[in-house]
Amino acid sequence: MLVESDWLIDNIDDVIIIDTRGKIPYSYAHIPNSIPLSVEDLMTFKNSTGYILEKDKAEKLLSKLGIDNNRKIVLYGEYLDPSIARVYWSLLYYGYNDINILNLGFTK
């Protein structure tokens, strides 16, 4: 589901906000209270091929970052960057249900 920036402002204390752009863009600017989590964080590489991180390893990483399945999750990234879809799909694969995407991403 897409959420608008006004909705996020009104609900910022009740959601987990995930920045999918990577740690370097996050270090320059990010939405307050957001957590950096890029698609690369959810991958493992074997023979130069990327695979989705095994579920037990992903659960440890997500738990360490404070991401749980008890609160609504809002993802954001650069507008039109397809990485956000991969993070969305990965979280669904790991069993997270209430995942939303910030409309227009970080550009707004």
Coordinates of C-alpha atoms in Angstrom, one line a residue:
M1 CA 0.0 0.0 0.0
L2 CA 1.2 3.5 -0.7
V3 CA 1.1 6.1 2.1
E4 CA 1.5 9.8 1.7
S5 CA 3.9 12.1 3.5
D6 CA 1.1 13.8 5.4
W7 CA 0.0 10.4 6.7
L8 CA 3.5 9.5 7.7
I9 CA 3.9 12.8 9.7
D10 CA 0.7 12.0 11.6
N11 CA 1.8 8.5 12.3
I12 CA 5.6 8.8 12.6
D13 CA 5.7 7.5 16.2
D14 CA 3.6 4.4 15.4
V15 CA 5.5 3.0 12.5
I16 CA 8.9 1.5 11.6
I17 CA 10.4 3.6 8.9
I18 CA 13.0 2.0 6.7
D19 CA 15.3 3.9 4.3
T20 CA 16.2 1.6 1.4
R21 CA 18.8 3.9 -0.2
G22 CA 21.9 2.5 1.5
K23 CA 24.1 3.8 4.3
I24 CA 25.9 6.5 2.4
P25 CA 22.8 8.4 1.2
Y26 CA 21.3 7.8 4.7
S27 CA 24.3 9.4 6.3
Y28 CA 23.7 12.6 4.4
A29 CA 20.0 13.0 5.0
H30 CA 17.1 10.8 6.1
I31 CA 13.6 10.9 7.6
P32 CA 13.8 11.2 11.4
N33 CA 13.6 7.9 13.3
S34 CA 14.2 5.9 10.1
I35 CA 16.5 2.8 9.9
P36 CA 18.9 2.2 7.0
L37 CA 18.3 -1.2 5.3
S38 CA 19.3 -1.6 1.7
V39 CA 18.7 -4.5 -0.6
E40 CA 22.4 -5.5 -0.3
D41 CA 21.8 -5.9 3.5
L42 CA 19.3 -8.7 2.6
M43 CA 21.5 -10.5 0.2
T44 CA 24.4 -13.0 0.4
F45 CA 26.8 -13.6 -2.5
K46 CA 28.2 -16.8 -3.7
N47 CA 30.5 -16.9 -6.8
S48 CA 29.5 -13.3 -7.6
T49 CA 25.8 -14.2 -7.7
G50 CA 23.4 -12.5 -5.2
Y51 CA 20.9 -14.5 -3.3
I52 CA 18.3 -13.5 -0.7
L53 CA 19.7 -13.8 2.8
E54 CA 18.7 -17.0 4.6
K55 CA 15.6 -16.5 6.8
D56 CA 17.4 -17.1 10.2
K57 CA 20.2 -14.7 9.3
A58 CA 17.6 -12.1 8.1
E59 CA 15.6 -12.5 11.3
K60 CA 18.7 -11.8 13.4
L61 CA 19.6 -8.7 11.3
L62 CA 16.1 -7.3 11.4
S63 CA 15.7 -7.9 15.1
K64 CA 19.0 -6.2 15.8
L65 CA 17.8 -3.2 13.8
G66 CA 14.5 -3.1 15.8
I67 CA 12.3 -4.2 13.0
D68 CA 9.5 -6.5 14.1
N69 CA 6.2 -7.7 12.8
N70 CA 4.1 -6.0 15.5
R71 CA 4.1 -2.6 13.9
K72 CA 3.3 -1.1 10.5
I73 CA 6.4 -0.8 8.3
V74 CA 6.9 2.2 5.9
L75 CA 9.7 1.9 3.2
Y76 CA 11.1 4.8 1.3
G77 CA 13.9 5.3 -1.1
E78 CA 14.8 7.3 -4.1
Y79 CA 11.9 8.0 -6.5
L80 CA 11.8 5.3 -9.2
D81 CA 14.6 3.2 -7.7
P82 CA 13.6 -0.4 -8.1
S83 CA 15.5 -1.4 -4.9
I84 CA 12.6 -0.6 -2.7
A85 CA 10.5 -3.3 -4.5
R86 CA 13.2 -5.9 -3.7
V87 CA 13.3 -4.9 0.0
Y88 CA 9.4 -5.0 0.0
W89 CA 9.5 -8.5 -1.5
S90 CA 12.2 -9.7 0.9
L91 CA 10.2 -8.6 3.9
L92 CA 7.1 -10.3 2.6
Y93 CA 9.2 -13.5 2.1
Y94 CA 10.5 -13.2 5.7
G95 CA 6.9 -13.1 6.9
Y96 CA 6.3 -9.4 7.5
N97 CA 2.7 -8.4 6.6
D98 CA 2.0 -4.7 7.1
I99 CA 4.5 -3.2 4.7
N100 CA 3.8 0.1 3.0
I101 CA 5.7 2.4 0.6
L102 CA 6.0 6.1 1.0
N103 CA 4.6 7.7 -2.2
L104 CA 7.3 9.6 -4.2
G105 CA 9.9 8.4 -1.8
F106 CA 12.6 10.6 -0.3
T107 CA 12.1 13.2 -3.0
K108 CA 9.1 14.8 -1.4

